[in-house]
PDB file of C-alpha atoms and ligand atoms in Angstrom:
ATOM      1  CA  UNK A   1     120.052  87.096 103.257  1.00  0.00           C
ATOM      2  CA  UNK A   2     116.465  88.378 103.065  1.00  0.00           C
ATOM      3  CA  UNK A   3     114.474  86.126 105.396  1.00  0.00           C
ATOM      4  CA  UNK A   4     110.841  86.911 106.179  1.00  0.00           C
ATOM      5  CA  UNK A   5     109.576  84.457 108.776  1.00  0.00           C
ATOM      6  CA  UNK A   6     106.120  85.822 109.606  1.00  0.00           C
ATOM      7  CA  UNK A   7     103.268  86.498 107.176  1.00  0.00           C
ATOM      8  CA  UNK A   8      99.644  85.576 106.491  1.00  0.00           C
ATOM      9  CA  UNK A   9      97.527  84.259 103.628  1.00  0.00           C
ATOM     10  CA  UNK A  10      93.782  83.869 103.014  1.00  0.00           C
ATOM     11  CA  UNK A  11      93.970  80.657 105.031  1.00  0.00           C
ATOM     12  CA  UNK A  12      93.796  82.956 108.102  1.00  0.00           C
ATOM     13  CA  UNK A  13      93.442  86.735 107.847  1.00  0.00           C
ATOM     14  CA  UNK A  14      95.777  87.655 104.998  1.00  0.00           C
ATOM     15  CA  UNK A  15      94.533  89.087 101.691  1.00  0.00           C
ATOM     16  CA  UNK A  16      96.587  86.991  99.261  1.00  0.00           C
ATOM     17  CA  UNK A  17      96.258  83.287  98.691  1.00  0.00           C
ATOM     18  CA  UNK A  18      99.431  81.302  99.473  1.00  0.00           C
ATOM     19  CA  UNK A  19     100.668  81.199  95.854  1.00  0.00           C
ATOM     20  CA  UNK A  20     100.130  84.935  95.306  1.00  0.00           C
ATOM     21  CA  UNK A  21     101.882  85.670  98.597  1.00  0.00           C
ATOM     22  CA  UNK A  22     104.917  83.641  97.479  1.00  0.00           C
ATOM     23  CA  UNK A  23     105.017  85.510  94.167  1.00  0.00           C
ATOM     24  CA  UNK A  24     104.926  88.832  95.983  1.00  0.00           C
ATOM     25  CA  UNK A  25     107.697  87.708  98.350  1.00  0.00           C
ATOM     26  CA  UNK A  26     109.830  86.641  95.374  1.00  0.00           C
ATOM     27  CA  UNK A  27     109.222  89.962  93.584  1.00  0.00           C
ATOM     28  CA  UNK A  28     110.285  91.768  96.779  1.00  0.00           C
ATOM     29  CA  UNK A  29     113.601  89.895  96.896  1.00  0.00           C
ATOM     30  CA  UNK A  30     112.862  87.404  99.676  1.00  0.00           C
ATOM     31  CA  UNK A  31     115.346  84.478  99.835  1.00  0.00           C
ATOM     32  CA  UNK A  32     113.665  82.509 102.627  1.00  0.00           C
ATOM     33  CA  UNK A  33     109.982  82.699 103.524  1.00  0.00           C
ATOM     34  CA  UNK A  34     107.880  81.122 106.260  1.00  0.00           C
ATOM     35  CA  UNK A  35     104.091  81.228 105.921  1.00  0.00           C
ATOM     36  CA  UNK A  36     102.711  81.567 109.456  1.00  0.00           C
ATOM     37  CA  UNK A  37      98.937  81.629 109.326  1.00  0.00           C
ATOM     38  CA  UNK A  38      97.056  81.886 112.625  1.00  0.00           C
ATOM     39  CA  UNK A  39      96.322  78.415 114.093  1.00  0.00           C
ATOM     40  CA  UNK A  40      96.345  76.846 110.639  1.00  0.00           C
ATOM     41  CA  UNK A  41      98.721  74.899 108.375  1.00  0.00           C
ATOM     42  CA  UNK A  42      96.510  74.258 105.380  1.00  0.00           C
ATOM     43  CA  UNK A  43      98.215  76.931 103.253  1.00  0.00           C
ATOM     44  CA  UNK A  44     101.719  75.515 103.392  1.00  0.00           C
ATOM     45  CA  UNK A  45     101.314  72.859 100.677  1.00  0.00           C
ATOM     46  CA  UNK A  46     100.353  75.434  98.026  1.00  0.00           C
ATOM     47  CA  UNK A  47     102.987  77.833  99.329  1.00  0.00           C
ATOM     48  CA  UNK A  48     105.721  75.183  99.154  1.00  0.00           C
ATOM     49  CA  UNK A  49     104.712  74.254  95.607  1.00  0.00           C
ATOM     50  CA  UNK A  50     104.857  77.882  94.444  1.00  0.00           C
ATOM     51  CA  UNK A  51     108.185  78.393  96.258  1.00  0.00           C
ATOM     52  CA  UNK A  52     109.668  75.443  94.389  1.00  0.00           C
ATOM     53  CA  UNK A  53     108.524  76.903  91.058  1.00  0.00           C
ATOM     54  CA  UNK A  54     110.083  80.258  91.953  1.00  0.00           C
ATOM     55  CA  UNK A  55     113.291  78.772  93.375  1.00  0.00           C
ATOM     56  CA  UNK A  56     112.687  80.442  96.729  1.00  0.00           C
ATOM     57  CA  UNK A  57     113.542  78.714 100.015  1.00  0.00           C
ATOM     58  CA  UNK A  58     110.426  78.011 102.074  1.00  0.00           C
ATOM     59  CA  UNK A  59     109.720  76.615 105.531  1.00  0.00           C
ATOM     60  CA  UNK A  60     106.339  75.680 106.953  1.00  0.00           C
ATOM     61  CA  UNK A  61     105.241  77.859 109.842  1.00  0.00           C
ATOM     62  CA  UNK A  62     102.281  78.682 112.056  1.00  0.00           C
ATOM     63  CA  UNK A  63     101.313  81.443 114.528  1.00  0.00           C
ATOM     64  CA  UNK A  64      99.572  79.929 117.534  1.00  0.00           C
ATOM     65  CA  UNK A  65      97.150  81.958 119.683  1.00  0.00           C
ATOM     66  CA  UNK A  66      98.038  81.473 123.350  1.00  0.00           C
ATOM     67  CA  UNK A  67      96.371  82.576 126.580  1.00  0.00           C
ATOM     68  CA  UNK A  68      98.974  83.666 129.096  1.00  0.00           C
ATOM     69  CA  UNK A  69      98.627  85.052 132.640  1.00  0.00           C
ATOM     70  CA  UNK A  70      95.784  87.494 133.422  1.00  0.00           C
ATOM     71  CA  UNK A  71      93.888  86.622 130.255  1.00  0.00           C
ATOM     72  CA  UNK A  72      96.610  88.130 128.067  1.00  0.00           C
ATOM     73  CA  UNK A  73      96.742  86.796 124.514  1.00  0.00           C
ATOM     74  CA  UNK A  74     100.194  86.249 123.085  1.00  0.00           C
ATOM     75  CA  UNK A  75     101.318  84.732 119.803  1.00  0.00           C
ATOM     76  CA  UNK A  76     103.899  81.985 119.420  1.00  0.00           C
ATOM     77  CA  UNK A  77     105.281  81.326 115.952  1.00  0.00           C
ATOM     78  CA  UNK A  78     106.503  77.848 115.028  1.00  0.00           C
ATOM     79  CA  UNK A  79     109.106  77.647 112.240  1.00  0.00           C
ATOM     80  CA  UNK A  80     110.185  74.596 110.275  1.00  0.00           C
ATOM     81  CA  UNK A  81     107.374  72.409 111.593  1.00  0.00           C
ATOM     82  CA  UNK A  82     106.294  69.172 109.915  1.00  0.00           C
ATOM     83  CA  UNK A  83     102.884  70.187 108.549  1.00  0.00           C
ATOM     84  CA  UNK A  84     101.666  66.574 108.811  1.00  0.00           C
ATOM     85  CA  UNK A  85     102.515  66.109 112.492  1.00  0.00           C
ATOM     86  CA  UNK A  86      99.357  64.619 114.088  1.00  0.00           C
ATOM     87  CA  UNK A  87      99.704  66.212 117.547  1.00  0.00           C
ATOM     88  CA  UNK A  88     100.322  69.657 116.080  1.00  0.00           C
ATOM     89  CA  UNK A  89      97.393  69.288 113.675  1.00  0.00           C
ATOM     90  CA  UNK A  90      95.098  68.133 116.478  1.00  0.00           C
ATOM     91  CA  UNK A  91      96.185  70.978 118.739  1.00  0.00           C
ATOM     92  CA  UNK A  92      95.589  73.590 116.052  1.00  0.00           C
ATOM     93  CA  UNK A  93      92.191  72.082 115.217  1.00  0.00           C
ATOM     94  CA  UNK A  94      91.234  72.427 118.873  1.00  0.00           C
ATOM     95  CA  UNK A  95      92.351  76.075 118.976  1.00  0.00           C
ATOM     96  CA  UNK A  96      90.417  76.830 115.769  1.00  0.00           C
ATOM     97  CA  UNK A  97      87.308  75.126 117.065  1.00  0.00           C
ATOM     98  CA  UNK A  98      86.799  77.869 119.661  1.00  0.00           C
ATOM     99  CA  UNK A  99      86.669  80.605 117.037  1.00  0.00           C
ATOM    100  CA  UNK A 100      83.092  80.054 115.874  1.00  0.00           C
ATOM    101  CA  UNK A 101      81.660  80.405 119.375  1.00  0.00           C
ATOM    102  CA  UNK A 102      83.880  83.417 120.042  1.00  0.00           C
ATOM    103  CA  UNK A 103      82.665  85.075 116.834  1.00  0.00           C
ATOM    104  CA  UNK A 104      79.049  84.519 117.889  1.00  0.00           C
ATOM    105  CA  UNK A 105      79.738  86.055 121.284  1.00  0.00           C
ATOM    106  CA  UNK A 106      81.433  89.032 119.614  1.00  0.00           C
ATOM    107  CA  UNK A 107      78.434  89.499 117.316  1.00  0.00           C
ATOM    108  CA  UNK A 108      76.049  89.318 120.315  1.00  0.00           C
ATOM    109  CA  UNK A 109      78.001  92.042 122.096  1.00  0.00           C
ATOM    110  CA  UNK A 110      78.060  94.204 118.973  1.00  0.00           C
ATOM    111  CA  UNK A 111      74.329  93.723 118.529  1.00  0.00           C
ATOM    112  CA  UNK A 112      73.759  95.141 122.022  1.00  0.00           C
ATOM    113  CA  UNK A 113      75.211  98.454 120.887  1.00  0.00           C
ATOM    114  CA  UNK A 114      73.126  98.424 117.729  1.00  0.00           C
ATOM    115  CA  UNK A 115      75.523  96.856 115.236  1.00  0.00           C
ATOM    116  CA  UNK A 116      73.406  94.152 113.655  1.00  0.00           C
ATOM    117  CA  UNK A 117      74.349  91.192 111.466  1.00  0.00           C
ATOM    118  CA  UNK A 118      78.062  91.569 112.170  1.00  0.00           C
ATOM    119  CA  UNK A 119      78.637  87.799 112.081  1.00  0.00           C
ATOM    120  CA  UNK A 120      77.123  87.442 108.606  1.00  0.00           C
ATOM    121  CA  UNK A 121      79.183  90.432 107.510  1.00  0.00           C
ATOM    122  CA  UNK A 122      82.414  89.071 108.951  1.00  0.00           C
ATOM    123  CA  UNK A 123      81.827  85.653 107.371  1.00  0.00           C
ATOM    124  CA  UNK A 124      81.940  87.237 103.919  1.00  0.00           C
ATOM    125  CA  UNK A 125      85.566  88.220 104.589  1.00  0.00           C
ATOM    126  CA  UNK A 126      86.683  84.904 106.103  1.00  0.00           C
ATOM    127  CA  UNK A 127      87.840  82.739 103.214  1.00  0.00           C
ATOM    128  CA  UNK A 128      88.504  79.913 105.676  1.00  0.00           C
ATOM    129  CA  UNK A 129      85.307  79.514 107.734  1.00  0.00           C
ATOM    130  CA  UNK A 130      87.229  77.807 110.561  1.00  0.00           C
ATOM    131  CA  UNK A 131      89.417  80.845 110.962  1.00  0.00           C
ATOM    132  CA  UNK A 132      86.984  83.669 111.529  1.00  0.00           C
ATOM    133  CA  UNK A 133      88.625  86.391 113.609  1.00  0.00           C
ATOM    134  CA  UNK A 134      88.605  90.023 114.535  1.00  0.00           C
ATOM    135  CA  UNK A 135      90.231  91.151 111.284  1.00  0.00           C
ATOM    136  CA  UNK A 136      87.199  89.847 109.359  1.00  0.00           C
ATOM    137  CA  UNK A 137      84.800  91.797 111.577  1.00  0.00           C
ATOM    138  CA  UNK A 138      86.963  94.878 111.108  1.00  0.00           C
ATOM    139  CA  UNK A 139      86.919  94.533 107.316  1.00  0.00           C
ATOM    140  CA  UNK A 140      83.146  94.186 107.335  1.00  0.00           C
ATOM    141  CA  UNK A 141      82.735  97.435 109.290  1.00  0.00           C
ATOM    142  CA  UNK A 142      85.083  99.237 106.908  1.00  0.00           C
ATOM    143  CA  UNK A 143      83.264  97.868 103.846  1.00  0.00           C
ATOM    144  CA  UNK A 144      79.895  98.890 105.306  1.00  0.00           C
ATOM    145  CA  UNK A 145      81.171 102.450 105.703  1.00  0.00           C
ATOM    146  CA  UNK A 146      80.964 102.532 109.500  1.00  0.00           C
ATOM    147  CA  UNK A 147      84.669 103.232 109.991  1.00  0.00           C
ATOM    148  CA  UNK A 148      87.456 104.505 107.704  1.00  0.00           C
ATOM    149  CA  UNK A 149      89.988 101.723 108.310  1.00  0.00           C
ATOM    150  CA  UNK A 150      90.519  98.530 110.299  1.00  0.00           C
ATOM    151  CA  UNK A 151      92.737 100.184 112.870  1.00  0.00           C
ATOM    152  CA  UNK A 152      89.922 102.550 113.807  1.00  0.00           C
ATOM    153  CA  UNK A 153      87.501  99.624 114.076  1.00  0.00           C
ATOM    154  CA  UNK A 154      89.865  97.925 116.526  1.00  0.00           C
ATOM    155  CA  UNK A 155      90.227 101.134 118.528  1.00  0.00           C
ATOM    156  CA  UNK A 156      86.480 101.641 118.826  1.00  0.00           C
ATOM    157  CA  UNK A 157      85.020  98.148 118.893  1.00  0.00           C
ATOM    158  CA  UNK A 158      87.412  95.201 118.910  1.00  0.00           C
ATOM    159  CA  UNK A 159      90.349  95.922 121.200  1.00  0.00           C
ATOM    160  CA  UNK A 160      90.270  94.824 124.832  1.00  0.00           C
ATOM    161  CA  UNK A 161      87.825  96.890 126.831  1.00  0.00           C
ATOM    162  CA  UNK A 162      85.780  97.817 123.745  1.00  0.00           C
ATOM    163  CA  UNK A 163      82.186  96.636 123.219  1.00  0.00           C
ATOM    164  CA  UNK A 164      82.953  93.841 120.735  1.00  0.00           C
ATOM    165  CA  UNK A 165      85.831  92.330 122.694  1.00  0.00           C
ATOM    166  CA  UNK A 166      85.153  89.027 124.418  1.00  0.00           C
ATOM    167  CA  UNK A 167      87.708  87.129 126.425  1.00  0.00           C
ATOM    168  CA  UNK A 168      88.653  83.737 125.070  1.00  0.00           C
ATOM    169  CA  UNK A 169      90.669  80.694 126.102  1.00  0.00           C
ATOM    170  CA  UNK A 170      93.309  79.792 123.498  1.00  0.00           C
ATOM    171  CA  UNK A 171      96.122  77.237 123.871  1.00  0.00           C
ATOM    172  CA  UNK A 172      98.413  77.465 126.881  1.00  0.00           C
ATOM    173  CA  UNK A 173     102.073  78.372 126.482  1.00  0.00           C
ATOM    174  CA  UNK A 174     103.516  74.982 127.401  1.00  0.00           C
ATOM    175  CA  UNK A 175     101.337  73.036 125.012  1.00  0.00           C
ATOM    176  CA  UNK A 176     101.882  75.444 122.103  1.00  0.00           C
ATOM    177  CA  UNK A 177     105.666  75.168 122.471  1.00  0.00           C
ATOM    178  CA  UNK A 178     105.399  71.388 122.900  1.00  0.00           C
ATOM    179  CA  UNK A 179     103.324  71.020 119.710  1.00  0.00           C
ATOM    180  CA  UNK A 180     105.913  73.044 117.752  1.00  0.00           C
ATOM    181  CA  UNK A 181     108.904  71.144 119.132  1.00  0.00           C
ATOM    182  CA  UNK A 182     107.165  67.808 118.743  1.00  0.00           C
ATOM    183  CA  UNK A 183     106.714  68.661 115.058  1.00  0.00           C
ATOM    184  CA  UNK A 184     110.449  69.355 114.705  1.00  0.00           C
ATOM    185  CA  UNK A 185     110.059  73.150 114.724  1.00  0.00           C
ATOM    186  CA  UNK A 186     111.538  76.104 116.563  1.00  0.00           C
ATOM    187  CA  UNK A 187     109.241  78.184 118.793  1.00  0.00           C
ATOM    188  CA  UNK A 188     109.466  81.982 118.525  1.00  0.00           C
ATOM    189  CA  UNK A 189     107.871  84.730 120.638  1.00  0.00           C
ATOM    190  CA  UNK A 190     106.045  86.851 118.039  1.00  0.00           C
ATOM    191  CA  UNK A 191     106.101  90.686 118.035  1.00  0.00           C
ATOM    192  CA  UNK A 192     107.005  91.128 121.756  1.00  0.00           C
ATOM    193  CA  UNK A 193     106.339  94.880 121.613  1.00  0.00           C
ATOM    194  CA  UNK A 194     102.635  94.182 121.195  1.00  0.00           C
ATOM    195  CA  UNK A 195     102.077  92.788 124.689  1.00  0.00           C
ATOM    196  CA  UNK A 196     101.213  96.115 126.302  1.00  0.00           C
ATOM    197  CA  UNK A 197      99.408  94.399 129.135  1.00  0.00           C
ATOM    198  CA  UNK A 198     102.642  92.818 130.365  1.00  0.00           C
ATOM    199  CA  UNK A 199     104.906  94.928 132.548  1.00  0.00           C
ATOM    200  CA  UNK A 200     108.608  94.686 131.851  1.00  0.00           C
ATOM    201  CA  UNK A 201     108.904  92.203 134.744  1.00  0.00           C
ATOM    202  CA  UNK A 202     106.002  90.162 133.350  1.00  0.00           C
ATOM    203  CA  UNK A 203     107.663  90.108 129.928  1.00  0.00           C
ATOM    204  CA  UNK A 204     110.863  88.791 131.554  1.00  0.00           C
ATOM    205  CA  UNK A 205     108.738  86.122 133.217  1.00  0.00           C
ATOM    206  CA  UNK A 206     107.160  85.246 129.858  1.00  0.00           C
ATOM    207  CA  UNK A 207     110.626  84.800 128.340  1.00  0.00           C
ATOM    208  CA  UNK A 208     111.651  82.585 131.273  1.00  0.00           C
ATOM    209  CA  UNK A 209     108.458  80.494 131.078  1.00  0.00           C
ATOM    210  CA  UNK A 210     108.833  80.228 127.303  1.00  0.00           C
ATOM    211  CA  UNK A 211     112.456  79.035 127.572  1.00  0.00           C
ATOM    212  CA  UNK A 212     111.546  76.573 130.336  1.00  0.00           C
ATOM    213  CA  UNK A 213     108.943  75.135 127.974  1.00  0.00           C
ATOM    214  CA  UNK A 214     111.617  74.699 125.279  1.00  0.00           C
ATOM    215  CA  UNK A 215     111.170  77.943 123.320  1.00  0.00           C
ATOM    216  CA  UNK A 216     114.318  79.169 121.593  1.00  0.00           C
ATOM    217  CA  UNK A 217     113.737  82.368 119.615  1.00  0.00           C
ATOM    218  CA  UNK A 218     112.194  85.838 119.621  1.00  0.00           C
ATOM    219  CA  UNK A 219     111.200  88.265 116.881  1.00  0.00           C
ATOM    220  CA  UNK A 220     113.705  91.090 117.133  1.00  0.00           C
ATOM    221  CA  UNK A 221     112.701  92.670 113.842  1.00  0.00           C
ATOM    222  CA  UNK A 222     108.925  92.693 113.358  1.00  0.00           C
ATOM    223  CA  UNK A 223     106.606  94.803 111.218  1.00  0.00           C
ATOM    224  CA  UNK A 224     105.131  96.309 114.381  1.00  0.00           C
ATOM    225  CA  UNK A 225     108.468  97.234 116.005  1.00  0.00           C
ATOM    226  CA  UNK A 226     109.912 100.739 116.124  1.00  0.00           C
ATOM    227  CA  UNK A 227     113.687 101.157 115.819  1.00  0.00           C
ATOM    228  CA  UNK A 228     113.891 101.577 119.577  1.00  0.00           C
ATOM    229  CA  UNK A 229     111.976  98.329 120.108  1.00  0.00           C
ATOM    230  CA  UNK A 230     114.242  96.481 117.671  1.00  0.00           C
ATOM    231  CA  UNK A 231     117.257  97.514 119.771  1.00  0.00           C
ATOM    232  CA  UNK A 232     115.455  96.633 123.008  1.00  0.00           C
ATOM    233  CA  UNK A 233     114.633  93.109 121.854  1.00  0.00           C
ATOM    234  CA  UNK A 234     118.072  92.636 120.276  1.00  0.00           C
ATOM    235  CA  UNK A 235     119.544  93.318 123.692  1.00  0.00           C
ATOM    236  CA  UNK A 236     117.106  90.922 125.320  1.00  0.00           C
ATOM    237  CA  UNK A 237     117.939  88.176 122.779  1.00  0.00           C
ATOM    238  CA  UNK A 238     121.676  88.562 123.420  1.00  0.00           C
ATOM    239  CA  UNK A 239     121.189  88.588 127.189  1.00  0.00           C
ATOM    240  CA  UNK A 240     118.995  85.469 127.241  1.00  0.00           C
ATOM    241  CA  UNK A 241     120.774  83.607 124.454  1.00  0.00           C
ATOM    242  CA  UNK A 242     117.669  83.533 122.253  1.00  0.00           C
ATOM    243  CA  UNK A 243     117.852  83.061 118.497  1.00  0.00           C
ATOM    244  CA  UNK A 244     116.696  86.180 116.630  1.00  0.00           C
ATOM    245  CA  UNK A 245     113.888  86.180 114.080  1.00  0.00           C
ATOM    246  CA  UNK A 246     112.758  88.700 111.481  1.00  0.00           C
ATOM    247  CA  UNK A 247     109.234  88.901 110.106  1.00  0.00           C
ATOM    248  CA  UNK A 248     107.009  91.518 108.494  1.00  0.00           C
ATOM    249  CA  UNK A 249     103.682  90.087 109.739  1.00  0.00           C
ATOM    250  CA  UNK A 250     102.408  91.070 106.288  1.00  0.00           C
ATOM    251  CA  UNK A 251      98.640  90.637 105.855  1.00  0.00           C
ATOM    252  CA  UNK A 252      98.023  92.744 102.751  1.00  0.00           C
ATOM    253  CA  UNK A 253      98.733  96.109 101.197  1.00  0.00           C
ATOM    254  CA  UNK A 254      95.618  97.624 102.716  1.00  0.00           C
ATOM    255  CA  UNK A 255      96.554  96.817 106.313  1.00  0.00           C
ATOM    256  CA  UNK A 256     100.288  96.354 106.671  1.00  0.00           C
ATOM    257  CA  UNK A 257     102.847  99.100 107.104  1.00  0.00           C
ATOM    258  CA  UNK A 258     105.707  96.818 106.135  1.00  0.00           C
ATOM    259  CA  UNK A 259     105.534  94.795 102.933  1.00  0.00           C
ATOM    260  CA  UNK A 260     106.677  91.164 102.818  1.00  0.00           C
ATOM    261  CA  UNK A 261     110.489  91.049 102.739  1.00  0.00           C
ATOM    262  CA  UNK A 262     110.860  94.759 103.456  1.00  0.00           C
ATOM    263  CA  UNK A 263     111.771  94.748 107.163  1.00  0.00           C
ATOM    264  CA  UNK A 264     115.088  96.154 108.273  1.00  0.00           C
ATOM    265  CA  UNK A 265     117.998  93.721 108.737  1.00  0.00           C
ATOM    266  CA  UNK A 266     118.735  92.151 112.117  1.00  0.00           C
ATOM    267  CA  UNK A 267     121.094  94.229 114.282  1.00  0.00           C
ATOM    268  CA  UNK A 268     124.617  92.788 114.702  1.00  0.00           C
ATOM    269  CA  UNK A 269     125.685  90.331 117.389  1.00  0.00           C
ATOM    270  CA  UNK A 270     122.667  88.036 117.118  1.00  0.00           C
ATOM    271  CA  UNK A 271     122.291  84.426 116.004  1.00  0.00           C
ATOM    272  CA  UNK A 272     119.627  84.414 113.271  1.00  0.00           C
ATOM    273  CA  UNK A 273     116.986  81.752 113.753  1.00  0.00           C
ATOM    274  CA  UNK A 274     117.444  80.752 110.094  1.00  0.00           C
ATOM    275  CA  UNK A 275     120.932  79.442 110.927  1.00  0.00           C
ATOM    276  CA  UNK A 276     118.947  76.565 112.442  1.00  0.00           C
ATOM    277  CA  UNK A 277     116.430  76.096 109.636  1.00  0.00           C
ATOM    278  CA  UNK A 278     117.346  73.626 106.913  1.00  0.00           C
TER     279      UNK A 278
HETATM  280  P1  LIG B   1      92.172  87.379 116.452  1.00  0.00           P
HETATM  281  O1  LIG B   1      93.151  86.222 116.334  1.00  0.00           O
HETATM  282  O2  LIG B   1      90.835  87.027 115.895  1.00  0.00           O
HETATM  283  O3  LIG B   1      92.112  87.949 117.832  1.00  0.00           O
HETATM  284  O4  LIG B   1      92.711  88.521 115.502  1.00  0.00           O
HETATM  285  C1  LIG B   1      94.021  89.021 115.656  1.00  0.00           C
HETATM  286  C2  LIG B   1      94.391  89.733 114.374  1.00  0.00           C
HETATM  287  O5  LIG B   1      93.705  90.961 114.286  1.00  0.00           O
HETATM  288  C3  LIG B   1      95.857  90.115 114.284  1.00  0.00           C
HETATM  289  O6  LIG B   1      96.645  89.063 113.813  1.00  0.00           O
HETATM  290  C4  LIG B   1      95.802  91.227 113.273  1.00  0.00           C
HETATM  291  O7  LIG B   1      95.683  90.677 111.978  1.00  0.00           O
HETATM  292  C5  LIG B   1      94.495  91.909 113.594  1.00  0.00           C
HETATM  293  N1  LIG B   1      94.681  93.075 114.492  1.00  0.00           N
HETATM  294  C6  LIG B   1      94.843  93.083 115.816  1.00  0.00           C
HETATM  295  N2  LIG B   1      94.929  94.344 116.294  1.00  0.00           N
HETATM  296  C7  LIG B   1      94.809  95.147 115.225  1.00  0.00           C
HETATM  297  C8  LIG B   1      94.814  96.560 115.039  1.00  0.00           C
HETATM  298  N3  LIG B   1      94.932  97.413 116.071  1.00  0.00           N
HETATM  299  N4  LIG B   1      94.666  97.048 113.789  1.00  0.00           N
HETATM  300  C9  LIG B   1      94.536  96.217 112.751  1.00  0.00           C
HETATM  301  N5  LIG B   1      94.521  94.858 112.849  1.00  0.00           N
HETATM  302  C10 LIG B   1      94.658  94.343 114.076  1.00  0.00           C
HETATM  303 MN1  LIG B   2      96.320  88.521 111.733  1.00  0.00          MN
HETATM  304 MN1  LIG B   3     100.310  88.092 115.872  1.00  0.00          MN
HETATM  305 MN1  LIG B   4     100.885  87.490 112.514  1.00  0.00          MN
END
């Protein structure tokens, strides 16, 4: 069973439109795909239509930006959500609505260090104007020749502590999980290895808070995880009785190490989250 339950389209910061993404997933042997754009569900209708044409199983998904303790941003994926659910749609619209102001503040900070017109530049890369984010700024700086690749742009300008980083209030954990569950979905902690700001004790606390809120799953296999991290989070999932997810977090060939559908399989002794997806 080749399930890929985390990837992005042009509706957020992916490179392929939803239909093209589905065709790539099918060509790569994916049996079950979830499209999980950041804070946005407007790609799932096209994705579902293409999936039906290809005969590929598809579930609607979303990756919600969440502010957790000490101004740490974490990502919560929702799988199998009803893309028409009014409370979920309203919540996501509220989260998206902060992005424009954040982008302006980022551009102001970048201007202070002499990088002018970054907002106009970033806008050219944001196919969905409501979803402007750091990846679009990064692509602008690569295209303008300032930096060789997006990773280097993040390292120099966009990561926490760098000149273009501004702190921002996203959704809170409880409401993000509630929106997902209220829409009939399963909440998943995305790429847990990426939360470098959380100590191991703080990560345990996040898992506890997440489960108290009604969260049920964690990404054990993720594009960003090393083999060691896969085993670490497999152990955590078994210990806490969390369902295990698998997702490439594919954005596009230019930026992703792991292609859609090309993650390693889940380690043994786990309950795959897709056993609960119809
Ligand atoms: P935002 O939601 O605007 O904060 O943007 C987060 C997105 O930026 C992530 O989903 C990735 O697509 C991208 N991103 C974050 N860190 C990096 C990095 N170090 N290198 C490349 N892309 C990154
Ligand atoms: Mn992204
Ligand atoms: Mn993420
Ligand atoms: Mn993602």
